[in-house]
Amino acid sequence: MSYDVNGTSVEHDEEGYITNLADWTEDLANVIAKAEEVDMNEEHWEVVNFLRSYYEEYQIAPAVRVLIKAVKKTMGPEKGNNKYMYELFPYGPAKQACKIAGLPKPTGCV
Amino acid sequence: MSTLHTVNKSPFATGSLQSCLSHAKDGDAILMFEDGVYGATKGTTLADAVAAKGGSVTLYVLQGDADARGIAAARLIEGVTPVDYVGFVRLAADHDRTHAWL
Amino acid sequence: MDEKIKKFLYVNRKAPYGTIYALEALEVVLIGAAFDQDVSLAFLDDGVFQLVKNQKTDGIGVKNFSPTFRALGDYDVTKLFVEQESLDERGLTADDLQDIIYEDEDDDWAEKPSIRIVSRAEMADVMADQDVVLSF
């Protein structure tokens, strides 16, 4: 199973998470987002980039409540809340945004 | 409020028994099973330490594991009580928590 | 349902990369953190090696999970007890361990250290003070 990014194929698992984290590019993120039916705008990118830097620092994809708490702290309460996050990523911010960010499925997500 | 400690590794392979002995509180129980039963035998380099701890904690071995390894009752350190599986369950139920020293 | 908050202690006694215990323990802690219990971690014996700073695993092809300990504060896991005698036996001091801090919600988000160095006797007291002890 793979995504097609401008003619190159990038392998993913049965749930759509990419197999090799180093394969990630912004073009790939757009391809995954399209498969997820997420229309990427600046606000989506803000969360995706936040997740990538969280992973870079701590080597984990945070659980939803941890993500929301961390976003609240760095971007403010108008973004760090469930409603805002689920409007951006209807199938779950941690799950869907992590997939687009090229991260593994968050620890603790079943 | 007391703890049942369990040790299932030979004291000659890991430090689990030793660490258990130095963290168990008065009134706790230590059950040695699987390869842990070697820690309950006389004449080892640890036997004195185990026997001394027997003054403040109660020591048990799982009978089946001792039998399987050819450890007769006479070779057990003074004060070590053999229990069967039912006894193991009863010990777990009679203490407030179980701490498995892996 | 019984909503009583229980005290959980995760006991870490193994070095980080020789076996899978350390990584598995950390994952269980992260997953278990969703259940709003009173969680503490204990590091003794070879478990103290898990917290040593400057771990670099590129050469052995496994994931370096030591940075993840620094995320524990986000998961409201803020008590990491480390046994002094175990450090001494291994030629380590508290300075050899990475800094792990959390932000105290009840104290204007002040940054506080999560690592608490305790003696063997104090560690025994910590263990005796729990509802559930999970050992790795």
mmCIF file of C-alpha atoms in Angstrom:
data_model
loop_
_atom_site.group_PDB
_atom_site.id
_atom_site.type_symbol
_atom_site.label_atom_id
_atom_site.label_comp_id
_atom_site.label_asym_id
_atom_site.label_seq_id
_atom_site.Cartn_x
_atom_site.Cartn_y
_atom_site.Cartn_z
ATOM 1 C CA MET A 1 0.000 0.000 0.000
ATOM 2 C CA SER A 2 1.409 3.373 -0.901
ATOM 3 C CA TYR A 3 0.703 7.039 -1.570
ATOM 4 C CA ASP A 4 1.655 8.492 -4.930
ATOM 5 C CA VAL A 5 3.554 11.767 -4.597
ATOM 6 C CA ASN A 6 4.373 13.274 -8.009
ATOM 7 C CA GLY A 7 5.159 9.835 -9.397
ATOM 8 C CA THR A 8 7.101 8.502 -6.372
ATOM 9 C CA SER A 9 5.391 5.962 -4.178
ATOM 10 C CA VAL A 10 5.547 6.210 -0.383
ATOM 11 C CA GLU A 11 4.658 3.090 1.567
ATOM 12 C CA HIS A 12 1.977 3.159 4.271
ATOM 13 C CA ASP A 13 0.310 0.657 6.594
ATOM 14 C CA GLU A 14 -3.285 -0.580 6.399
ATOM 15 C CA GLU A 15 -4.512 2.462 8.320
ATOM 16 C CA GLY A 16 -2.661 4.986 6.175
ATOM 17 C CA TYR A 17 0.262 5.830 8.487
ATOM 18 C CA ILE A 18 3.513 6.028 6.540
ATOM 19 C CA THR A 19 5.983 3.253 7.267
ATOM 20 C CA ASN A 20 9.198 5.248 7.169
ATOM 21 C CA LEU A 21 8.988 8.573 8.985
ATOM 22 C CA ALA A 22 11.878 9.943 6.923
ATOM 23 C CA ASP A 23 9.704 9.709 3.781
ATOM 24 C CA TRP A 24 7.643 12.721 4.885
ATOM 25 C CA THR A 25 7.491 15.877 2.754
ATOM 26 C CA GLU A 26 4.965 18.691 2.582
ATOM 27 C CA ASP A 27 3.820 17.331 -0.786
ATOM 28 C CA LEU A 28 3.199 13.963 0.852
ATOM 29 C CA ALA A 29 1.229 15.671 3.629
ATOM 30 C CA ASN A 30 -1.055 17.188 0.985
ATOM 31 C CA VAL A 31 -1.547 13.774 -0.634
ATOM 32 C CA ILE A 32 -2.419 12.141 2.715
ATOM 33 C CA ALA A 33 -4.743 15.041 3.564
ATOM 34 C CA LYS A 34 -6.560 14.559 0.292
ATOM 35 C CA ALA A 35 -7.017 10.854 1.051
ATOM 36 C CA GLU A 36 -8.401 11.906 4.438
ATOM 37 C CA GLU A 37 -10.665 14.481 2.792
ATOM 38 C CA VAL A 38 -9.029 17.282 4.732
ATOM 39 C CA ASP A 39 -8.631 20.527 2.820
ATOM 40 C CA MET A 40 -5.328 21.841 4.187
ATOM 41 C CA ASN A 41 -5.217 25.506 5.146
ATOM 42 C CA GLU A 42 -2.907 27.549 7.348
ATOM 43 C CA GLU A 43 -4.639 26.399 10.520
ATOM 44 C CA HIS A 44 -4.235 22.731 9.635
ATOM 45 C CA TRP A 45 -0.568 23.319 8.889
ATOM 46 C CA GLU A 46 -0.103 25.011 12.227
ATOM 47 C CA VAL A 47 -1.270 21.856 14.032
ATOM 48 C CA VAL A 48 0.669 19.515 11.732
ATOM 49 C CA ASN A 49 3.856 21.494 12.275
ATOM 50 C CA PHE A 50 3.218 21.583 15.999
ATOM 51 C CA LEU A 51 2.912 17.788 16.053
ATOM 52 C CA ARG A 52 6.102 17.376 14.069
ATOM 53 C CA SER A 53 8.088 19.533 16.456
ATOM 54 C CA TYR A 54 6.550 17.721 19.456
ATOM 55 C CA TYR A 55 7.661 14.426 17.956
ATOM 56 C CA GLU A 56 11.094 15.836 17.158
ATOM 57 C CA GLU A 57 11.537 16.834 20.782
ATOM 58 C CA TYR A 58 9.943 13.936 22.651
ATOM 59 C CA GLN A 59 9.898 11.048 20.145
ATOM 60 C CA ILE A 60 6.195 10.423 20.649
ATOM 61 C CA ALA A 61 2.957 11.483 19.029
ATOM 62 C CA PRO A 62 0.961 12.948 21.919
ATOM 63 C CA ALA A 63 -2.434 11.690 23.045
ATOM 64 C CA VAL A 64 -5.345 13.981 22.091
ATOM 65 C CA ARG A 65 -5.776 15.584 25.496
ATOM 66 C CA VAL A 66 -2.024 16.166 25.737
ATOM 67 C CA LEU A 67 -1.991 17.739 22.270
ATOM 68 C CA ILE A 68 -4.890 20.019 23.111
ATOM 69 C CA LYS A 69 -3.317 21.063 26.406
ATOM 70 C CA ALA A 70 0.002 21.796 24.685
ATOM 71 C CA VAL A 71 -1.680 23.754 21.865
ATOM 72 C CA LYS A 72 -3.630 25.727 24.456
ATOM 73 C CA LYS A 73 -0.395 26.686 26.132
ATOM 74 C CA THR A 74 1.508 27.717 22.990
ATOM 75 C CA MET A 75 -1.282 28.976 20.700
ATOM 76 C CA GLY A 76 -3.908 30.051 23.215
ATOM 77 C CA PRO A 77 -7.288 28.760 24.435
ATOM 78 C CA GLU A 78 -9.166 29.720 21.250
ATOM 79 C CA LYS A 79 -7.190 26.994 19.462
ATOM 80 C CA GLY A 80 -6.401 24.667 22.333
ATOM 81 C CA ASN A 81 -9.865 23.175 22.675
ATOM 82 C CA ASN A 82 -11.750 20.132 21.425
ATOM 83 C CA LYS A 83 -14.175 22.042 19.198
ATOM 84 C CA TYR A 84 -11.488 23.851 17.210
ATOM 85 C CA MET A 85 -9.395 20.708 16.813
ATOM 86 C CA TYR A 86 -12.257 18.487 15.717
ATOM 87 C CA GLU A 87 -13.443 21.097 13.235
ATOM 88 C CA LEU A 88 -10.004 20.980 11.626
ATOM 89 C CA PHE A 89 -9.658 17.205 11.858
ATOM 90 C CA PRO A 90 -13.134 15.625 12.111
ATOM 91 C CA TYR A 91 -11.826 12.076 12.581
ATOM 92 C CA GLY A 92 -9.727 13.083 15.560
ATOM 93 C CA PRO A 93 -6.875 15.575 15.797
ATOM 94 C CA ALA A 94 -4.323 13.123 17.116
ATOM 95 C CA LYS A 95 -5.168 10.348 14.688
ATOM 96 C CA GLN A 96 -5.820 12.338 11.537
ATOM 97 C CA ALA A 97 -3.323 15.142 12.071
ATOM 98 C CA CYS A 98 -0.606 12.670 13.073
ATOM 99 C CA LYS A 99 -1.201 10.705 9.889
ATOM 100 C CA ILE A 100 -0.854 13.857 7.790
ATOM 101 C CA ALA A 101 2.207 14.864 9.824
ATOM 102 C CA GLY A 102 3.830 11.541 8.946
ATOM 103 C CA LEU A 103 4.000 10.381 12.566
ATOM 104 C CA PRO A 104 3.105 6.987 14.003
ATOM 105 C CA LYS A 105 -0.314 6.444 15.493
ATOM 106 C CA PRO A 106 -0.368 8.113 18.933
ATOM 107 C CA THR A 107 0.538 5.829 21.808
ATOM 108 C CA GLY A 108 -2.665 4.757 23.479
ATOM 109 C CA CYS A 109 -4.910 5.197 20.440
ATOM 110 C CA VAL A 110 -6.648 1.927 19.647
ATOM 111 C CA MET B 1 -0.825 -2.688 55.142
ATOM 112 C CA SER B 2 1.620 -5.290 53.872
ATOM 113 C CA THR B 3 3.037 -6.488 50.593
ATOM 114 C CA LEU B 4 3.482 -9.922 49.030
ATOM 115 C CA HIS B 5 6.756 -9.875 47.120
ATOM 116 C CA THR B 6 7.343 -12.536 44.495
ATOM 117 C CA VAL B 7 10.700 -13.544 43.043
ATOM 118 C CA ASN B 8 10.871 -15.938 40.087
ATOM 119 C CA LYS B 9 14.511 -15.695 38.998
ATOM 120 C CA SER B 10 17.564 -17.467 40.377
ATOM 121 C CA PRO B 11 19.520 -15.124 42.677
ATOM 122 C CA PHE B 12 22.647 -16.235 40.808
ATOM 123 C CA ALA B 13 21.288 -14.912 37.494
ATOM 124 C CA THR B 14 19.749 -11.593 38.544
ATOM 125 C CA GLY B 15 19.774 -9.244 41.529
ATOM 126 C CA SER B 16 16.022 -9.488 41.988
ATOM 127 C CA LEU B 17 16.059 -11.438 45.254
ATOM 128 C CA GLN B 18 18.733 -9.211 46.734
ATOM 129 C CA SER B 19 16.861 -6.064 45.746
ATOM 130 C CA CYS B 20 13.643 -7.543 47.112
ATOM 131 C CA LEU B 21 15.330 -8.349 50.431
ATOM 132 C CA SER B 22 16.568 -4.793 50.781
ATOM 133 C CA HIS B 23 13.171 -3.210 50.052
ATOM 134 C CA ALA B 24 10.743 -5.527 51.881
ATOM 135 C CA LYS B 25 9.266 -4.033 55.051
ATOM 136 C CA ASP B 26 8.649 -5.751 58.378
ATOM 137 C CA GLY B 27 5.506 -7.838 58.203
ATOM 138 C CA ASP B 28 5.726 -8.398 54.431
ATOM 139 C CA ALA B 29 5.907 -11.820 52.811
ATOM 140 C CA ILE B 30 8.308 -13.070 50.137
ATOM 141 C CA LEU B 31 7.294 -15.967 47.907
ATOM 142 C CA MET B 32 10.015 -17.597 45.824
ATOM 143 C CA PHE B 33 8.831 -19.558 42.790
ATOM 144 C CA GLU B 34 10.076 -20.897 39.447
ATOM 145 C CA ASP B 35 13.898 -20.443 39.474
ATOM 146 C CA GLY B 36 13.425 -18.145 42.451
ATOM 147 C CA VAL B 37 13.223 -21.219 44.699
ATOM 148 C CA TYR B 38 17.018 -21.582 44.530
ATOM 149 C CA GLY B 39 17.124 -18.514 46.760
ATOM 150 C CA ALA B 40 15.407 -20.481 49.513
ATOM 151 C CA THR B 41 18.064 -23.195 49.764
ATOM 152 C CA LYS B 42 20.702 -23.661 52.479
ATOM 153 C CA GLY B 43 24.412 -23.280 51.918
ATOM 154 C CA THR B 44 24.358 -20.594 49.222
ATOM 155 C CA THR B 45 26.221 -17.297 49.374
ATOM 156 C CA LEU B 46 22.851 -15.624 49.981
ATOM 157 C CA ALA B 47 21.475 -18.054 52.538
ATOM 158 C CA ASP B 48 22.523 -16.008 55.558
ATOM 159 C CA ALA B 49 20.912 -12.860 54.195
ATOM 160 C CA VAL B 50 17.708 -14.718 53.381
ATOM 161 C CA ALA B 51 17.604 -16.406 56.779
ATOM 162 C CA ALA B 52 18.212 -13.078 58.537
ATOM 163 C CA LYS B 53 15.363 -11.447 56.628
ATOM 164 C CA GLY B 54 13.176 -14.327 57.804
ATOM 165 C CA GLY B 55 13.138 -12.658 61.214
ATOM 166 C CA SER B 56 11.027 -9.732 60.006
ATOM 167 C CA VAL B 57 9.223 -11.084 56.916
ATOM 168 C CA THR B 58 7.660 -14.470 56.247
ATOM 169 C CA LEU B 59 9.316 -16.602 53.572
ATOM 170 C CA TYR B 60 7.565 -19.028 51.251
ATOM 171 C CA VAL B 61 8.454 -21.266 48.309
ATOM 172 C CA LEU B 62 6.103 -22.741 45.782
ATOM 173 C CA GLN B 63 6.194 -26.452 46.554
ATOM 174 C CA GLY B 64 5.821 -27.671 42.969
ATOM 175 C CA ASP B 65 8.748 -25.588 41.784
ATOM 176 C CA ALA B 66 10.979 -26.816 44.623
ATOM 177 C CA ASP B 67 9.981 -30.441 43.969
ATOM 178 C CA ALA B 68 10.596 -30.081 40.249
ATOM 179 C CA ARG B 69 14.146 -28.928 40.953
ATOM 180 C CA GLY B 70 14.911 -31.718 43.405
ATOM 181 C CA ILE B 71 14.934 -29.402 46.418
ATOM 182 C CA ALA B 72 13.852 -31.507 49.398
ATOM 183 C CA ALA B 73 12.262 -29.862 52.443
ATOM 184 C CA ALA B 74 15.476 -30.507 54.402
ATOM 185 C CA ARG B 75 17.431 -28.283 52.031
ATOM 186 C CA LEU B 76 15.189 -25.269 52.587
ATOM 187 C CA ILE B 77 16.427 -22.481 54.829
ATOM 188 C CA GLU B 78 15.001 -22.647 58.349
ATOM 189 C CA GLY B 79 11.654 -20.843 58.494
ATOM 190 C CA VAL B 80 10.790 -21.129 54.798
ATOM 191 C CA THR B 81 7.247 -22.446 54.371
ATOM 192 C CA PRO B 82 6.265 -24.419 51.260
ATOM 193 C CA VAL B 83 2.881 -23.490 49.745
ATOM 194 C CA ASP B 84 0.853 -24.938 46.877
ATOM 195 C CA TYR B 85 -0.963 -22.891 44.217
ATOM 196 C CA VAL B 86 -3.955 -22.390 46.468
ATOM 197 C CA GLY B 87 -1.594 -21.091 49.135
ATOM 198 C CA PHE B 88 -0.084 -18.701 46.562
ATOM 199 C CA VAL B 89 -3.530 -17.301 45.758
ATOM 200 C CA ARG B 90 -4.364 -17.027 49.447
ATOM 201 C CA LEU B 91 -1.144 -15.063 50.078
ATOM 202 C CA ALA B 92 -1.992 -12.683 47.232
ATOM 203 C CA ALA B 93 -5.472 -12.163 48.680
ATOM 204 C CA ASP B 94 -4.214 -11.677 52.237
ATOM 205 C CA HIS B 95 -1.843 -8.827 51.382
ATOM 206 C CA ASP B 96 -2.696 -5.309 50.280
ATOM 207 C CA ARG B 97 -0.576 -5.429 47.138
ATOM 208 C CA THR B 98 1.696 -7.746 45.213
ATOM 209 C CA HIS B 99 5.100 -6.686 43.989
ATOM 210 C CA ALA B 100 6.602 -8.974 41.355
ATOM 211 C CA TRP B 101 10.391 -8.636 41.247
ATOM 212 C CA LEU B 102 11.104 -9.561 37.639
ATOM 213 C CA MET C 1 -18.252 2.518 38.972
ATOM 214 C CA ASP C 2 -15.655 3.094 41.663
ATOM 215 C CA GLU C 3 -14.093 6.467 40.945
ATOM 216 C CA LYS C 4 -11.562 6.301 43.777
ATOM 217 C CA ILE C 5 -8.160 7.459 42.615
ATOM 218 C CA LYS C 6 -5.584 4.769 43.181
ATOM 219 C CA LYS C 7 -1.867 5.086 43.670
ATOM 220 C CA PHE C 8 0.041 3.302 40.917
ATOM 221 C CA LEU C 9 3.780 2.703 41.041
ATOM 222 C CA TYR C 10 5.679 1.565 37.957
ATOM 223 C CA VAL C 11 8.955 -0.035 39.049
ATOM 224 C CA ASN C 12 11.838 0.136 36.563
ATOM 225 C CA ARG C 13 14.799 -2.134 37.308
ATOM 226 C CA LYS C 14 16.230 -2.850 33.843
ATOM 227 C CA ALA C 15 18.708 -1.013 31.623
ATOM 228 C CA PRO C 16 17.155 0.633 28.535
ATOM 229 C CA TYR C 17 18.225 -1.289 25.423
ATOM 230 C CA GLY C 18 19.301 -4.834 26.376
ATOM 231 C CA THR C 19 15.702 -5.930 26.811
ATOM 232 C CA ILE C 20 12.334 -4.488 25.778
ATOM 233 C CA TYR C 21 11.163 -4.036 29.402
ATOM 234 C CA ALA C 22 12.097 -0.364 29.740
ATOM 235 C CA LEU C 23 10.385 0.767 26.542
ATOM 236 C CA GLU C 24 7.319 -1.359 27.268
ATOM 237 C CA ALA C 25 7.070 0.100 30.760
ATOM 238 C CA LEU C 26 7.178 3.641 29.370
ATOM 239 C CA GLU C 27 4.447 2.840 26.851
ATOM 240 C CA VAL C 28 2.262 1.355 29.578
ATOM 241 C CA VAL C 29 2.782 4.509 31.651
ATOM 242 C CA LEU C 30 1.750 6.732 28.723
ATOM 243 C CA ILE C 31 -1.332 4.647 27.975
ATOM 244 C CA GLY C 32 -2.222 4.276 31.650
ATOM 245 C CA ALA C 33 -1.959 8.055 32.125
ATOM 246 C CA ALA C 34 -5.344 8.375 30.396
ATOM 247 C CA PHE C 35 -7.007 6.829 33.455
ATOM 248 C CA ASP C 36 -6.443 9.715 35.877
ATOM 249 C CA GLN C 37 -4.728 7.757 38.628
ATOM 250 C CA ASP C 38 -2.002 8.928 40.991
ATOM 251 C CA VAL C 39 1.056 7.672 39.109
ATOM 252 C CA SER C 40 4.655 7.438 40.273
ATOM 253 C CA LEU C 41 7.694 5.850 38.663
ATOM 254 C CA ALA C 42 10.510 4.178 40.576
ATOM 255 C CA PHE C 43 13.991 3.727 39.138
ATOM 256 C CA LEU C 44 16.321 1.380 40.978
ATOM 257 C CA ASP C 45 19.009 -1.188 40.204
ATOM 258 C CA ASP C 46 19.824 -1.062 36.465
ATOM 259 C CA GLY C 47 16.642 0.973 35.923
ATOM 260 C CA VAL C 48 18.597 4.128 36.797
ATOM 261 C CA PHE C 49 20.468 3.733 33.490
ATOM 262 C CA GLN C 50 17.239 4.625 31.660
ATOM 263 C CA LEU C 51 17.514 8.241 32.795
ATOM 264 C CA VAL C 52 21.159 8.851 31.913
ATOM 265 C CA LYS C 53 21.643 11.871 29.645
ATOM 266 C CA ASN C 54 23.259 11.952 26.182
ATOM 267 C CA GLN C 55 21.870 8.647 24.936
ATOM 268 C CA LYS C 56 22.475 8.249 21.187
ATOM 269 C CA THR C 57 21.161 5.111 19.567
ATOM 270 C CA ASP C 58 21.964 5.730 15.890
ATOM 271 C CA GLY C 59 24.703 3.114 16.010
ATOM 272 C CA ILE C 60 22.476 0.279 17.211
ATOM 273 C CA GLY C 61 19.458 0.912 15.015
ATOM 274 C CA VAL C 62 16.873 1.211 17.758
ATOM 275 C CA LYS C 63 14.768 4.149 18.804
ATOM 276 C CA ASN C 64 16.181 6.437 21.490
ATOM 277 C CA PHE C 65 13.208 6.750 23.827
ATOM 278 C CA SER C 66 14.992 8.729 26.543
ATOM 279 C CA PRO C 67 13.534 12.084 25.324
ATOM 280 C CA THR C 68 10.057 10.673 25.952
ATOM 281 C CA PHE C 69 10.644 10.805 29.717
ATOM 282 C CA ARG C 70 10.631 14.592 29.337
ATOM 283 C CA ALA C 71 7.065 14.439 27.967
ATOM 284 C CA LEU C 72 5.739 12.703 31.084
ATOM 285 C CA GLY C 73 4.891 16.039 32.693
ATOM 286 C CA ASP C 74 2.408 16.699 29.869
ATOM 287 C CA TYR C 75 0.761 13.427 30.861
ATOM 288 C CA ASP C 76 0.565 14.548 34.518
ATOM 289 C CA VAL C 77 3.215 12.034 35.526
ATOM 290 C CA THR C 78 5.447 14.161 37.714
ATOM 291 C CA LYS C 79 6.966 11.854 40.330
ATOM 292 C CA LEU C 80 10.071 9.961 39.231
ATOM 293 C CA PHE C 81 11.773 8.433 42.286
ATOM 294 C CA VAL C 82 15.414 7.477 41.725
ATOM 295 C CA GLU C 83 17.336 5.441 44.281
ATOM 296 C CA GLN C 84 20.588 6.981 45.506
ATOM 297 C CA GLU C 85 22.263 3.645 46.370
ATOM 298 C CA SER C 86 21.548 2.309 42.870
ATOM 299 C CA LEU C 87 23.242 5.390 41.395
ATOM 300 C CA ASP C 88 26.223 5.017 43.776
ATOM 301 C CA GLU C 89 26.706 1.334 42.918
ATOM 302 C CA ARG C 90 26.907 2.240 39.230
ATOM 303 C CA GLY C 91 29.280 5.167 39.615
ATOM 304 C CA LEU C 92 26.566 7.685 38.780
ATOM 305 C CA THR C 93 25.392 10.889 40.407
ATOM 306 C CA ALA C 94 22.221 12.912 39.938
ATOM 307 C CA ASP C 95 24.190 15.112 37.496
ATOM 308 C CA ASP C 96 24.510 12.179 35.095
ATOM 309 C CA LEU C 97 20.727 12.084 34.692
ATOM 310 C CA GLN C 98 18.814 14.201 32.210
ATOM 311 C CA ASP C 99 16.751 17.105 33.521
ATOM 312 C CA ILE C 100 13.081 16.247 33.617
ATOM 313 C CA ILE C 101 10.737 19.026 34.621
ATOM 314 C CA TYR C 102 6.998 19.558 34.817
ATOM 315 C CA GLU C 103 4.849 22.649 35.041
ATOM 316 C CA ASP C 104 2.848 22.862 38.245
ATOM 317 C CA GLU C 105 -0.714 23.802 37.308
ATOM 318 C CA ASP C 106 -1.484 24.690 40.936
ATOM 319 C CA ASP C 107 1.526 26.995 41.255
ATOM 320 C CA ASP C 108 1.164 29.351 38.272
ATOM 321 C CA TRP C 109 2.803 26.804 35.950
ATOM 322 C CA ALA C 110 6.115 27.037 37.771
ATOM 323 C CA GLU C 111 8.701 24.617 36.393
ATOM 324 C CA LYS C 112 9.681 21.970 38.919
ATOM 325 C CA PRO C 113 11.948 18.918 38.746
ATOM 326 C CA SER C 114 10.186 15.569 38.337
ATOM 327 C CA ILE C 115 13.178 13.512 39.482
ATOM 328 C CA ARG C 116 13.368 12.957 43.240
ATOM 329 C CA ILE C 117 16.467 11.203 44.536
ATOM 330 C CA VAL C 118 15.596 8.978 47.500
ATOM 331 C CA SER C 119 17.480 6.557 49.728
ATOM 332 C CA ARG C 120 16.845 2.815 49.602
ATOM 333 C CA ALA C 121 14.861 3.044 52.835
ATOM 334 C CA GLU C 122 12.744 5.876 51.410
ATOM 335 C CA MET C 123 12.203 3.840 48.229
ATOM 336 C CA ALA C 124 10.906 0.974 50.366
ATOM 337 C CA ASP C 125 8.473 3.454 51.967
ATOM 338 C CA VAL C 126 7.328 4.670 48.523
ATOM 339 C CA MET C 127 6.675 1.074 47.485
ATOM 340 C CA ALA C 128 4.742 0.317 50.660
ATOM 341 C CA ASP C 129 2.521 3.362 50.114
ATOM 342 C CA GLN C 130 0.896 2.158 46.852
ATOM 343 C CA ASP C 131 -2.370 0.543 45.896
ATOM 344 C CA VAL C 132 -0.866 -1.127 42.832
ATOM 345 C CA VAL C 133 2.755 -1.944 42.020
ATOM 346 C CA LEU C 134 3.579 -2.800 38.402
ATOM 347 C CA SER C 135 7.085 -4.069 37.895
ATOM 348 C CA PHE C 136 9.156 -4.127 34.724
#
